[in-house]
mmCIF file of C-alpha atoms and ligand atoms in Angstrom:
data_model
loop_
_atom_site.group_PDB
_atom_site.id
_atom_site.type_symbol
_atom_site.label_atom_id
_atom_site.label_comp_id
_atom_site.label_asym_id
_atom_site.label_seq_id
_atom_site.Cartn_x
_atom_site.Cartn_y
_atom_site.Cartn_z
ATOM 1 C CA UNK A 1 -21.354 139.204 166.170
ATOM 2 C CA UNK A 2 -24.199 141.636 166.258
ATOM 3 C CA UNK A 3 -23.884 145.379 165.798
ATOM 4 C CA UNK A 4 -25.432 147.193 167.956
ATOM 5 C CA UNK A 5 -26.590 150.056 166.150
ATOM 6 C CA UNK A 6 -28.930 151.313 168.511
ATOM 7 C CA UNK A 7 -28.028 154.608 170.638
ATOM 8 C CA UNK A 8 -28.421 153.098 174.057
ATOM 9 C CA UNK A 9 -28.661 155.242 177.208
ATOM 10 C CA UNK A 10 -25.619 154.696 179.324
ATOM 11 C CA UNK A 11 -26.678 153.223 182.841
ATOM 12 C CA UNK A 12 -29.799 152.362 180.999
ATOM 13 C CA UNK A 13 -31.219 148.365 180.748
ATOM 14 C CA UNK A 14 -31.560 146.924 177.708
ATOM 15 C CA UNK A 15 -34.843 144.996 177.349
ATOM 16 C CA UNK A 16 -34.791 142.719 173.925
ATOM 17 C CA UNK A 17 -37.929 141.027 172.696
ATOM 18 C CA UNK A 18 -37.528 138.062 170.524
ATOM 19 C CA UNK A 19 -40.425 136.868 167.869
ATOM 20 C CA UNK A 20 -40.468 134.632 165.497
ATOM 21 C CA UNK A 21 -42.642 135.129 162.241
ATOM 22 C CA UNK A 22 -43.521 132.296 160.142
ATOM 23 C CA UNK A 23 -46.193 133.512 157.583
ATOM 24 C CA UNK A 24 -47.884 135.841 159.595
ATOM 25 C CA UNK A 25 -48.864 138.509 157.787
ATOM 26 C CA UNK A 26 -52.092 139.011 159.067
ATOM 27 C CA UNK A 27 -51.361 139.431 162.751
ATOM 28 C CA UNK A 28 -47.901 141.780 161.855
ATOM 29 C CA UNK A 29 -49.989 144.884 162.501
ATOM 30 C CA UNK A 30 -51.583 144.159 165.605
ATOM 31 C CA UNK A 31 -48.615 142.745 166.860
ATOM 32 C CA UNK A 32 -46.758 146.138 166.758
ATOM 33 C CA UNK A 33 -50.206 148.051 167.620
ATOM 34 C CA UNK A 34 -50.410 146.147 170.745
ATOM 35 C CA UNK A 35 -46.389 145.796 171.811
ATOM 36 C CA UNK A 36 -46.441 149.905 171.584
ATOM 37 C CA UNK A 37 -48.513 151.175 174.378
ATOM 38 C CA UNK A 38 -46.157 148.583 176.471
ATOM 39 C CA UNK A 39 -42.952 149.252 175.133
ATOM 40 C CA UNK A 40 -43.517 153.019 176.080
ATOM 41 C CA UNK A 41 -44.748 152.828 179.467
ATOM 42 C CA UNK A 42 -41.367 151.193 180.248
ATOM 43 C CA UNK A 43 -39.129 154.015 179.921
ATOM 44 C CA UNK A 44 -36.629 152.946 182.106
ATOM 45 C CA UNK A 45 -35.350 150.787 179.409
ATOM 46 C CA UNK A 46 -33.931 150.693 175.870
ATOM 47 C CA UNK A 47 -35.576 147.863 174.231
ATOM 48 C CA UNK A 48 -34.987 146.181 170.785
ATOM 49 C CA UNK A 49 -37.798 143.871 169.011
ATOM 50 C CA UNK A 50 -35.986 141.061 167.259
ATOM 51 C CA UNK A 51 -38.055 139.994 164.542
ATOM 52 C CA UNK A 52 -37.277 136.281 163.256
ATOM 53 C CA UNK A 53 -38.462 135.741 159.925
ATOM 54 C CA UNK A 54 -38.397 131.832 159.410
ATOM 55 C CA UNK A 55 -38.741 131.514 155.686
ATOM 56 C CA UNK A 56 -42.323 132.914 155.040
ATOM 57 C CA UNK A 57 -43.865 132.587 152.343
ATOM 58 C CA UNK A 58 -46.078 135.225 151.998
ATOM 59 C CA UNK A 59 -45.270 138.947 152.605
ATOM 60 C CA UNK A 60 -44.052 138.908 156.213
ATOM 61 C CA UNK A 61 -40.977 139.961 155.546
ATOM 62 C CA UNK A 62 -41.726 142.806 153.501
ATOM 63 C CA UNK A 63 -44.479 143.812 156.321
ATOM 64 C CA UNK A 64 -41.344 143.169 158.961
ATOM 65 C CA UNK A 65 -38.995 145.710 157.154
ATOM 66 C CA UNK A 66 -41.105 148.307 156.719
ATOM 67 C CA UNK A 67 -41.830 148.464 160.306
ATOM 68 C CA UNK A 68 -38.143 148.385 161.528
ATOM 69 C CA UNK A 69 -37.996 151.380 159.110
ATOM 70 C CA UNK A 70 -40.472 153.072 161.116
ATOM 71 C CA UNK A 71 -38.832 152.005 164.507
ATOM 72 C CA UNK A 72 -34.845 151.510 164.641
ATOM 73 C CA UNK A 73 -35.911 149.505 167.803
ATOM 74 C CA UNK A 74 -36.878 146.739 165.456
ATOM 75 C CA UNK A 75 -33.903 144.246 163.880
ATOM 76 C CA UNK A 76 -35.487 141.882 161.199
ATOM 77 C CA UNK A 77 -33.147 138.300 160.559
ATOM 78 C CA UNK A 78 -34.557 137.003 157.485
ATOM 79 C CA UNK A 79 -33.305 133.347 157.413
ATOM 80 C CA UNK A 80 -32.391 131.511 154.564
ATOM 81 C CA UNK A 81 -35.595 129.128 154.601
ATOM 82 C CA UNK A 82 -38.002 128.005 157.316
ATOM 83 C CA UNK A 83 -35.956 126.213 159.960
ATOM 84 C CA UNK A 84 -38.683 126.134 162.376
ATOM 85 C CA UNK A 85 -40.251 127.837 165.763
ATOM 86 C CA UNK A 86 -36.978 126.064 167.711
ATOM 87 C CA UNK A 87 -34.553 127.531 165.447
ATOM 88 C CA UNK A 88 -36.017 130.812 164.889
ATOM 89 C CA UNK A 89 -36.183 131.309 168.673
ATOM 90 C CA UNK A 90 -32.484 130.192 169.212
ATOM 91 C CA UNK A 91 -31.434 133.036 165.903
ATOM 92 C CA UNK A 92 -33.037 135.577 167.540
ATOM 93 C CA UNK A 93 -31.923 134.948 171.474
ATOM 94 C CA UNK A 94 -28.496 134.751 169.725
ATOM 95 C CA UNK A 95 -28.560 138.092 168.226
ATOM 96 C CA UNK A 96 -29.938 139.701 170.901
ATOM 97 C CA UNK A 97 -28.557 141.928 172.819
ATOM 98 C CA UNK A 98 -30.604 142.838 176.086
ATOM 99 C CA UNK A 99 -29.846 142.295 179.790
ATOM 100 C CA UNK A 100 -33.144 141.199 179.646
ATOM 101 C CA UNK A 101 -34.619 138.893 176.764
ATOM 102 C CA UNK A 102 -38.778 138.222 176.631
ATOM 103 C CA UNK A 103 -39.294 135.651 173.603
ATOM 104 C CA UNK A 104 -43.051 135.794 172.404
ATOM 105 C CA UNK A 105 -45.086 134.600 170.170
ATOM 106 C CA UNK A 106 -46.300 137.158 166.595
ATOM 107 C CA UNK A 107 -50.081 136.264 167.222
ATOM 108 C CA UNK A 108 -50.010 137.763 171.054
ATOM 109 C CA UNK A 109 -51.314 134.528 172.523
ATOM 110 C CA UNK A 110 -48.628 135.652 174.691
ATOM 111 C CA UNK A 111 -50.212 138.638 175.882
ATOM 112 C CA UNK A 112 -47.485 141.335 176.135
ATOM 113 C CA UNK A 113 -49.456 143.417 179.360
ATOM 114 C CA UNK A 114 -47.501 140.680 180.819
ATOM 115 C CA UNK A 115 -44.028 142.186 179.979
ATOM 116 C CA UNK A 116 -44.066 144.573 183.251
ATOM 117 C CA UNK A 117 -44.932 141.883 185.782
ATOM 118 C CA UNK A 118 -42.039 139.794 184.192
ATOM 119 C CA UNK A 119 -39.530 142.662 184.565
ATOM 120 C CA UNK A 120 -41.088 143.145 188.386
ATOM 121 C CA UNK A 121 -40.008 139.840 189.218
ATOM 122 C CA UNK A 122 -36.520 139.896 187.423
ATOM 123 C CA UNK A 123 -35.788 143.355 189.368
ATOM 124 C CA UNK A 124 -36.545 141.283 192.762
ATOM 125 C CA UNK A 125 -33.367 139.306 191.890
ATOM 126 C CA UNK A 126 -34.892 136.250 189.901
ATOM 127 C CA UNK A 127 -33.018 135.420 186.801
ATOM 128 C CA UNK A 128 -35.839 133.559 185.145
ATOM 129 C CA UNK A 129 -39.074 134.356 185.046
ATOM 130 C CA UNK A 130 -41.651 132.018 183.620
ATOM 131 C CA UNK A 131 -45.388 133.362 182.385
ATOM 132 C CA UNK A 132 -47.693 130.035 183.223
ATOM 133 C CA UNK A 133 -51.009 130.216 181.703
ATOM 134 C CA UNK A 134 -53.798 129.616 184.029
ATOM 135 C CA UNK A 135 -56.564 128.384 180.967
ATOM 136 C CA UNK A 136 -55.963 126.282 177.981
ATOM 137 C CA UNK A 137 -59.723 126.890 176.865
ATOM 138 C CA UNK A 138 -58.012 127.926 173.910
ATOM 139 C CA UNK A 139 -56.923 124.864 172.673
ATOM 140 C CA UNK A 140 -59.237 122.608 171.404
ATOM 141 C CA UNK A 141 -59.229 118.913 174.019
ATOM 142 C CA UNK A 142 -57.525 117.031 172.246
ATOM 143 C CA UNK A 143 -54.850 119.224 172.358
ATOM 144 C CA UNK A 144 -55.314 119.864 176.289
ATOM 145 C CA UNK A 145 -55.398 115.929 176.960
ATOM 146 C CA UNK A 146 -52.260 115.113 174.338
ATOM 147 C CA UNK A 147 -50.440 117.951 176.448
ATOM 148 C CA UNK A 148 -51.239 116.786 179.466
ATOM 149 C CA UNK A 149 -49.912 113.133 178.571
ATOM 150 C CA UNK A 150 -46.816 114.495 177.257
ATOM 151 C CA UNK A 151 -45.873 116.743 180.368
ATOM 152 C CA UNK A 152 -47.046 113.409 182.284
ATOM 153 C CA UNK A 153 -44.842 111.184 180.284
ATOM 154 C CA UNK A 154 -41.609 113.637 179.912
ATOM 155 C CA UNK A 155 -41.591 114.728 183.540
ATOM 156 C CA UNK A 156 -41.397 110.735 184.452
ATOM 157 C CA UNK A 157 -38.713 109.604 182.069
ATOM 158 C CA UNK A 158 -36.478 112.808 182.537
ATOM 159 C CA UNK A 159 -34.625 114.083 185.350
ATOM 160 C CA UNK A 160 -34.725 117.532 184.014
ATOM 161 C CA UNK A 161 -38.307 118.645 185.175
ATOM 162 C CA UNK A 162 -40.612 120.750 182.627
ATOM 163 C CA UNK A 163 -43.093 123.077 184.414
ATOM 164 C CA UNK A 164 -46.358 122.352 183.142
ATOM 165 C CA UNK A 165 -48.272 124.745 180.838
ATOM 166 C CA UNK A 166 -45.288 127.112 180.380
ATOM 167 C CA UNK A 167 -43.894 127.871 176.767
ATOM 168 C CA UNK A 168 -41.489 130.059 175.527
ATOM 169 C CA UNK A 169 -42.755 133.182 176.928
ATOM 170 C CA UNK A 170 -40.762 133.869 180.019
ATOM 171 C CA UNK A 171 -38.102 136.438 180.773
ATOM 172 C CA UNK A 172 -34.567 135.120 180.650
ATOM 173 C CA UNK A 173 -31.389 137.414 182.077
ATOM 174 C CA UNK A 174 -28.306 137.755 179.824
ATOM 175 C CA UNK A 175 -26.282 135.513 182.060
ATOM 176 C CA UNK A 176 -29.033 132.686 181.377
ATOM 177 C CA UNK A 177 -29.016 133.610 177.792
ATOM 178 C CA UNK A 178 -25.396 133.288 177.802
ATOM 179 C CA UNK A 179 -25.650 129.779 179.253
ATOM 180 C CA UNK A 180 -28.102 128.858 176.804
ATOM 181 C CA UNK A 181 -25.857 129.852 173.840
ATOM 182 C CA UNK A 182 -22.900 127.270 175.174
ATOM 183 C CA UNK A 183 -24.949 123.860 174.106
ATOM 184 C CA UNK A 184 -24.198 123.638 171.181
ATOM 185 C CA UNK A 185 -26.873 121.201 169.934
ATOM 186 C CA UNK A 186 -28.501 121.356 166.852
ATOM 187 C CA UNK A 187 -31.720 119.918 167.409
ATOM 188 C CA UNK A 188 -33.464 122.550 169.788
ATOM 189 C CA UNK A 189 -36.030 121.544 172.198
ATOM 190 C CA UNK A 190 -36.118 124.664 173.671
ATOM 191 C CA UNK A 191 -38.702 124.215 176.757
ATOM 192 C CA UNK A 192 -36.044 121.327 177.756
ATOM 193 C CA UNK A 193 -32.677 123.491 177.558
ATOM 194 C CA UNK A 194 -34.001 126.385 179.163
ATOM 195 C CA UNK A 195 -34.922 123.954 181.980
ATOM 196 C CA UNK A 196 -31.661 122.864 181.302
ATOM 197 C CA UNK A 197 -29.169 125.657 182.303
ATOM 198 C CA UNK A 198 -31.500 125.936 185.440
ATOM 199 C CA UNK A 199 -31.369 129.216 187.914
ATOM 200 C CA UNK A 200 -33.027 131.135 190.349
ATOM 201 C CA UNK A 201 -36.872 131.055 188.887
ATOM 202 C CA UNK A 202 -40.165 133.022 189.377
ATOM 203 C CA UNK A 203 -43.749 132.294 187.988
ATOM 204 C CA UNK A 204 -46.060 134.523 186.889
ATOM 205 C CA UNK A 205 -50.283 133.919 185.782
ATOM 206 C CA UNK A 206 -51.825 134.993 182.785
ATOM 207 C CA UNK A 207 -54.924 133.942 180.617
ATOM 208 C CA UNK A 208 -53.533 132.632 177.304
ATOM 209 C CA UNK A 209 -55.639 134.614 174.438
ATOM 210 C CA UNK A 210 -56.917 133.131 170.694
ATOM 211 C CA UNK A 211 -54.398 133.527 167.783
ATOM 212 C CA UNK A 212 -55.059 137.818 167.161
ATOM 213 C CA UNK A 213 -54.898 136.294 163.222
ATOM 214 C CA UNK A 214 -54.219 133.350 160.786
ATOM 215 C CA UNK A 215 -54.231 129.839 162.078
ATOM 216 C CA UNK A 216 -51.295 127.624 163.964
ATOM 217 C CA UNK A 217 -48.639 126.601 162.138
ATOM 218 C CA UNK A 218 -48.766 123.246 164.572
ATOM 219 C CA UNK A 219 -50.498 120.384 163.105
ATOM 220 C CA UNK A 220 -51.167 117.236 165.178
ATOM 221 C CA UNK A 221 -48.567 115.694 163.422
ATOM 222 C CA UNK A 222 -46.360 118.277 164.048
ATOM 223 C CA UNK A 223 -46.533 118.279 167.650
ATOM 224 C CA UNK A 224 -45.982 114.898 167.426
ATOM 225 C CA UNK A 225 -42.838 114.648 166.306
ATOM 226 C CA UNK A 226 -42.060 117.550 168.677
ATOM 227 C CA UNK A 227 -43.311 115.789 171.588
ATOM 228 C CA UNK A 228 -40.258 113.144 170.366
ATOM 229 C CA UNK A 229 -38.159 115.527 169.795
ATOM 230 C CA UNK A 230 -38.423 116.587 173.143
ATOM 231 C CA UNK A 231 -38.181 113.217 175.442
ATOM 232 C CA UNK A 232 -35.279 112.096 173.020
ATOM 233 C CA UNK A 233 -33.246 115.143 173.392
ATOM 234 C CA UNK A 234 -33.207 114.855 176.963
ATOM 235 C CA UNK A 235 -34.034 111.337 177.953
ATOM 236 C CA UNK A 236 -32.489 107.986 177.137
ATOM 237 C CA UNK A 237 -35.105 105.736 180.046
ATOM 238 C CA UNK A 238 -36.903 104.831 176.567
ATOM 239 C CA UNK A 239 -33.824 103.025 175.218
ATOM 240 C CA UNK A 240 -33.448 101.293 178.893
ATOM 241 C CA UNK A 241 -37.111 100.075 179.036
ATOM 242 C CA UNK A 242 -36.198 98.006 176.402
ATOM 243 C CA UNK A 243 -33.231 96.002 178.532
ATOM 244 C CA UNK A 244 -36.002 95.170 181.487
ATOM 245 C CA UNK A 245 -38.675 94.152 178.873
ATOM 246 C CA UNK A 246 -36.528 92.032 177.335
ATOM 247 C CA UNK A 247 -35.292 90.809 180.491
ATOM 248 C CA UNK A 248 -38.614 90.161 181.753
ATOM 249 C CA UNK A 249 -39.369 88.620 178.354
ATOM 250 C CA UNK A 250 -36.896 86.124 178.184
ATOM 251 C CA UNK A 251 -37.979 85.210 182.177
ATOM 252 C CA UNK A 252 -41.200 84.428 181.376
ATOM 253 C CA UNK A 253 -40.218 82.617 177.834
ATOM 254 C CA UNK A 254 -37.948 80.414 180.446
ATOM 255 C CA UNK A 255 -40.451 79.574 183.217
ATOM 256 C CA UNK A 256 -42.674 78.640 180.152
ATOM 257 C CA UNK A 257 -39.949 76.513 178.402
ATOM 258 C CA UNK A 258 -39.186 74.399 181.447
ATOM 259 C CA UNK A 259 -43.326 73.744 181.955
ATOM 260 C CA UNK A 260 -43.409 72.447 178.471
ATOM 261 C CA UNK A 261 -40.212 70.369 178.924
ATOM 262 C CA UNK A 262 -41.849 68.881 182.059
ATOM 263 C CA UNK A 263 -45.005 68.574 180.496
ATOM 264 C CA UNK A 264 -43.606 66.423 177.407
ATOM 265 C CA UNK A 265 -41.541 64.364 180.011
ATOM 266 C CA UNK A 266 -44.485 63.444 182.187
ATOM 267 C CA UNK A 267 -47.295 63.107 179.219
ATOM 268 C CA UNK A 268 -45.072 62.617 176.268
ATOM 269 C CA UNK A 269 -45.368 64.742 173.029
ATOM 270 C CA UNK A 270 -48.757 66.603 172.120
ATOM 271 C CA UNK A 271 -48.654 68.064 168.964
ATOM 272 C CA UNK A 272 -51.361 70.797 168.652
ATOM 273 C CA UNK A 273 -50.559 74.336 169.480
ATOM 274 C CA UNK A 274 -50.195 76.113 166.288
ATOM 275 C CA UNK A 275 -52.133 79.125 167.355
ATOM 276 C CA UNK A 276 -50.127 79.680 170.497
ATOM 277 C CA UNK A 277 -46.891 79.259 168.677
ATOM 278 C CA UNK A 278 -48.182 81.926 166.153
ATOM 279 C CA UNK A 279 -49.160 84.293 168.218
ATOM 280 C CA UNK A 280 -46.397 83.937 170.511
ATOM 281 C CA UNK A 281 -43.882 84.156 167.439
ATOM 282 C CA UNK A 282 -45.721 87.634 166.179
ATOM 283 C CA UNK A 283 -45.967 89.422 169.492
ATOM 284 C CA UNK A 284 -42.028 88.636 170.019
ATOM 285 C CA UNK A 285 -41.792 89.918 166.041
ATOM 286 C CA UNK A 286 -43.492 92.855 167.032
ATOM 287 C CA UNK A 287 -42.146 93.530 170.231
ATOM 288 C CA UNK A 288 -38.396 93.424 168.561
ATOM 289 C CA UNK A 289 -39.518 95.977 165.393
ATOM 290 C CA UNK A 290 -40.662 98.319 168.407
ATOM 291 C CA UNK A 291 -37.433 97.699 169.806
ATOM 292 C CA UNK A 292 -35.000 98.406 167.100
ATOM 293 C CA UNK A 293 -37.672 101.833 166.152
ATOM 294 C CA UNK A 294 -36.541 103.464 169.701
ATOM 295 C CA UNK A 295 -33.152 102.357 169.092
ATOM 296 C CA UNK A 296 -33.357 103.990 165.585
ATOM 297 C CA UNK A 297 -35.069 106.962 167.112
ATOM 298 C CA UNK A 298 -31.954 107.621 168.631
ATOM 299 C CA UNK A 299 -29.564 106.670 166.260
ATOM 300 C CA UNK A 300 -31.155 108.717 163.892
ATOM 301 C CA UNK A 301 -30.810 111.635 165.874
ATOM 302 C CA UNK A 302 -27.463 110.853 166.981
ATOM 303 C CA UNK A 303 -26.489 110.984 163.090
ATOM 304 C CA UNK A 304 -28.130 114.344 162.284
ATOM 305 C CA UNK A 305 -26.464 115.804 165.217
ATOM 306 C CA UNK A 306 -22.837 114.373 164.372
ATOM 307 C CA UNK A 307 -23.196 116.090 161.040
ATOM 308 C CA UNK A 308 -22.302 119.221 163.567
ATOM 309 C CA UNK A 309 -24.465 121.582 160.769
ATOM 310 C CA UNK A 310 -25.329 125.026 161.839
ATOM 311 C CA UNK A 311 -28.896 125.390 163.327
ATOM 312 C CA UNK A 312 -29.767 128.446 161.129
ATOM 313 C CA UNK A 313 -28.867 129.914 158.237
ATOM 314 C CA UNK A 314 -29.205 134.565 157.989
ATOM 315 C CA UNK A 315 -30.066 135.728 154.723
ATOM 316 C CA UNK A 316 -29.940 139.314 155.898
ATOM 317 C CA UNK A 317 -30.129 141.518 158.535
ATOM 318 C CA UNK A 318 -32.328 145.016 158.487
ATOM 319 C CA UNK A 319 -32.162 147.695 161.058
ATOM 320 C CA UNK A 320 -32.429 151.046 160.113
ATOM 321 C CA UNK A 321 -29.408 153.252 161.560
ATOM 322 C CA UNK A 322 -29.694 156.290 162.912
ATOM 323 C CA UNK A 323 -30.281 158.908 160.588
HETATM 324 N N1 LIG B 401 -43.318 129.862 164.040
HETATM 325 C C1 LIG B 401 -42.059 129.934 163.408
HETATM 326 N N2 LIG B 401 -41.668 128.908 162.577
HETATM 327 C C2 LIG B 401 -42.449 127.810 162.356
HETATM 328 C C3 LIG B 401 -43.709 127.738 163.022
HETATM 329 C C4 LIG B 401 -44.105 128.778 163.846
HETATM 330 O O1 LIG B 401 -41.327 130.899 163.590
HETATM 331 O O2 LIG B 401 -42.036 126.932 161.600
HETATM 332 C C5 LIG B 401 -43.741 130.979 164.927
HETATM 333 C C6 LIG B 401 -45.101 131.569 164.607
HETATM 334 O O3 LIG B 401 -45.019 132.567 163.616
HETATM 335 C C7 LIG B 401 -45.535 132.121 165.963
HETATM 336 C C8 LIG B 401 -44.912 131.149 166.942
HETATM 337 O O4 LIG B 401 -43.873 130.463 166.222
HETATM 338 O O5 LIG B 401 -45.006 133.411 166.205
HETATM 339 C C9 LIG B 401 -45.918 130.165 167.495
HETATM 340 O O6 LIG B 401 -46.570 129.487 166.441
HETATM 341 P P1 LIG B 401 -48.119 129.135 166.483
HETATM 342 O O7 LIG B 401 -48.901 130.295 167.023
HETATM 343 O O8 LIG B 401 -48.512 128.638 165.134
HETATM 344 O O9 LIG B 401 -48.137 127.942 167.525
HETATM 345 P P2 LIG B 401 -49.260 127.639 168.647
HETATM 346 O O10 LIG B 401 -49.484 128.913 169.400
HETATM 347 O O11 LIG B 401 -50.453 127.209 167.901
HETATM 348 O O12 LIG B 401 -48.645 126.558 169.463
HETATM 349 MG MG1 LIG B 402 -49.949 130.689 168.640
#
């Protein structure tokens, strides 16, 4: 469990942001220049920035601990390697402590002006609070269309809805955190399981800003297997299109069989058709190797989850107590 070392007001909210850093260095500065002015015009709270540091390479880390030994607001969990965005977001939601819990991103794409219009809504009694950006003109189009698709594509084949253009920046209440921390799965889509656990939810517009440094750590192939990740972990209609195709398949290959068999009773046997029996043998070929991939999709996942491994690993935690 995690200490709470801070030296809360009694009666007072506690407001917990939760970041994850994965070599970012170069936007560590700005990110606590900018989160200041904020933090302080909300005096009606304690708050606590949860710093993630998901195996960087470079000197995050070092940049992260000398902060939080500025500020004993700031925690730093260094974790053992780099597990991930999905990961780091669930380490630092679970050692949070707030009745209130933002996650955002280091390189303030999530603009953190925001954070008081959140809290306005979550005082009027919602329990989520989701910030939708109202541009993506900061992602390049390939990136808006491929989105786009995939919101398309996951709201159709899951019964769990995502709201389009929302990420993780939203306010969550403790109970919803709480929630969140009973699945237990190890393979964290996180946009899906906080759609998941569900309650009573507001939205709330923003631009979406440029990276304030360095470059996304999101490749195309990355978001790729993400964009798996995500209709897998919380949709099985993939596995069940295969059932009607099939079905519909083996209909047609019937209706077709019993034309031939009529067709050699009528005009006897006609030997050409070489090409159509080739091509009709690969595209069944094919059709059954794209078959048994979805199936192994699944399996796949099914065996890294039965392996029941934890979803993080902490090197070390760093919070400076009160002197
Ligand atoms: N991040 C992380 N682990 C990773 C990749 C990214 O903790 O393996 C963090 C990263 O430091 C940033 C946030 O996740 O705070 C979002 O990453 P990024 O800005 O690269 O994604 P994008 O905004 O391009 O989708
Ligand atoms: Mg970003």
């Amino acid at each position: 469990m995690p200490v709470n070392p801070l030296d809360q007001t009694p009666g007072k909210p506690l407001l917990s942001l939760v970041v994850p850093f994965y070599n970012e260095s170069s936007a560590v500065a700005y990110f606590f220049q900018r989160i200041a002015p904020v933090l302080a015009a909300l005096d009606r709270f304690d708050c606590e920035i949860v710093c993630v540091n998901d195996g960087s390479t470079d000197d995050t880390l070092a940049l992260l601990i000398a902060a939080a030994d500025q500020d004993r607001r700031i925690k730093v969990i260094d974790l053992s390697r780099n597990f991930g965005k999905e990961a780091a977001l669930t380490a630092g939601l679970n050692e949070s402590l707030g009745d209130a819990v933002i996650p955002i991103d280091a390189d303030l794409q999530d603009p953190p002006e925001l954070i008081p219009r959140l809290i306005e809504q979550w005082q009027n009694g919602y329990e989520v609070v989701l910030a939708k950006r109202i541009n993506r003109d900061t992602d390049s189009y390939m990136k808006r269309k491929t989105a786009s698709l995939f919101y398309r594509l996951y709201n159709a084949v899951s019964d769990i809805k995502l709201p389009e253009n929302v990420g993780d920046f939203r306010l969550i209440d403790r109970q919803v955190l709480e929630s969140l921390k009973q699945l237990p799965e190890n393979r964290r889509f996180m946009k899906g399981l906080f759609a998941w656990v569900g309650y009573k939810t507001a939205t709330v517009e923003y631009a979406r800003e440029a990276r304030s440094a360095g470059e996304s750590k999101f490749s195309g192939w990355r978001l790729w297997n993400f964009a798996l990740e995500g209709i897998t972990s919380f949709s099985t209609v993939p596995l069940r299109w295969w059932t009607y195709f099939g079905s519909a398949i083996s209909l047609f290959a019937f209706i077709y069989g019993l034309v031939i068999i009529f067709k050699t009773l009528i005009h006897g046997i006609d030997m050409p058709g070489y090409a159509s029996i080739l091509t009709v043998v690969l595209f069944l070929g094919g059709i059954q190797l794209i078959g048994i991939g979805v199936l192994g999709e699944y399996m796949g996942r099914t065996y890294l989850e039965s392996k029941g491994r934890p979803i993080y690993l902490v090197r070390r935690r760093y919070q400076k107590i009160k002197n």
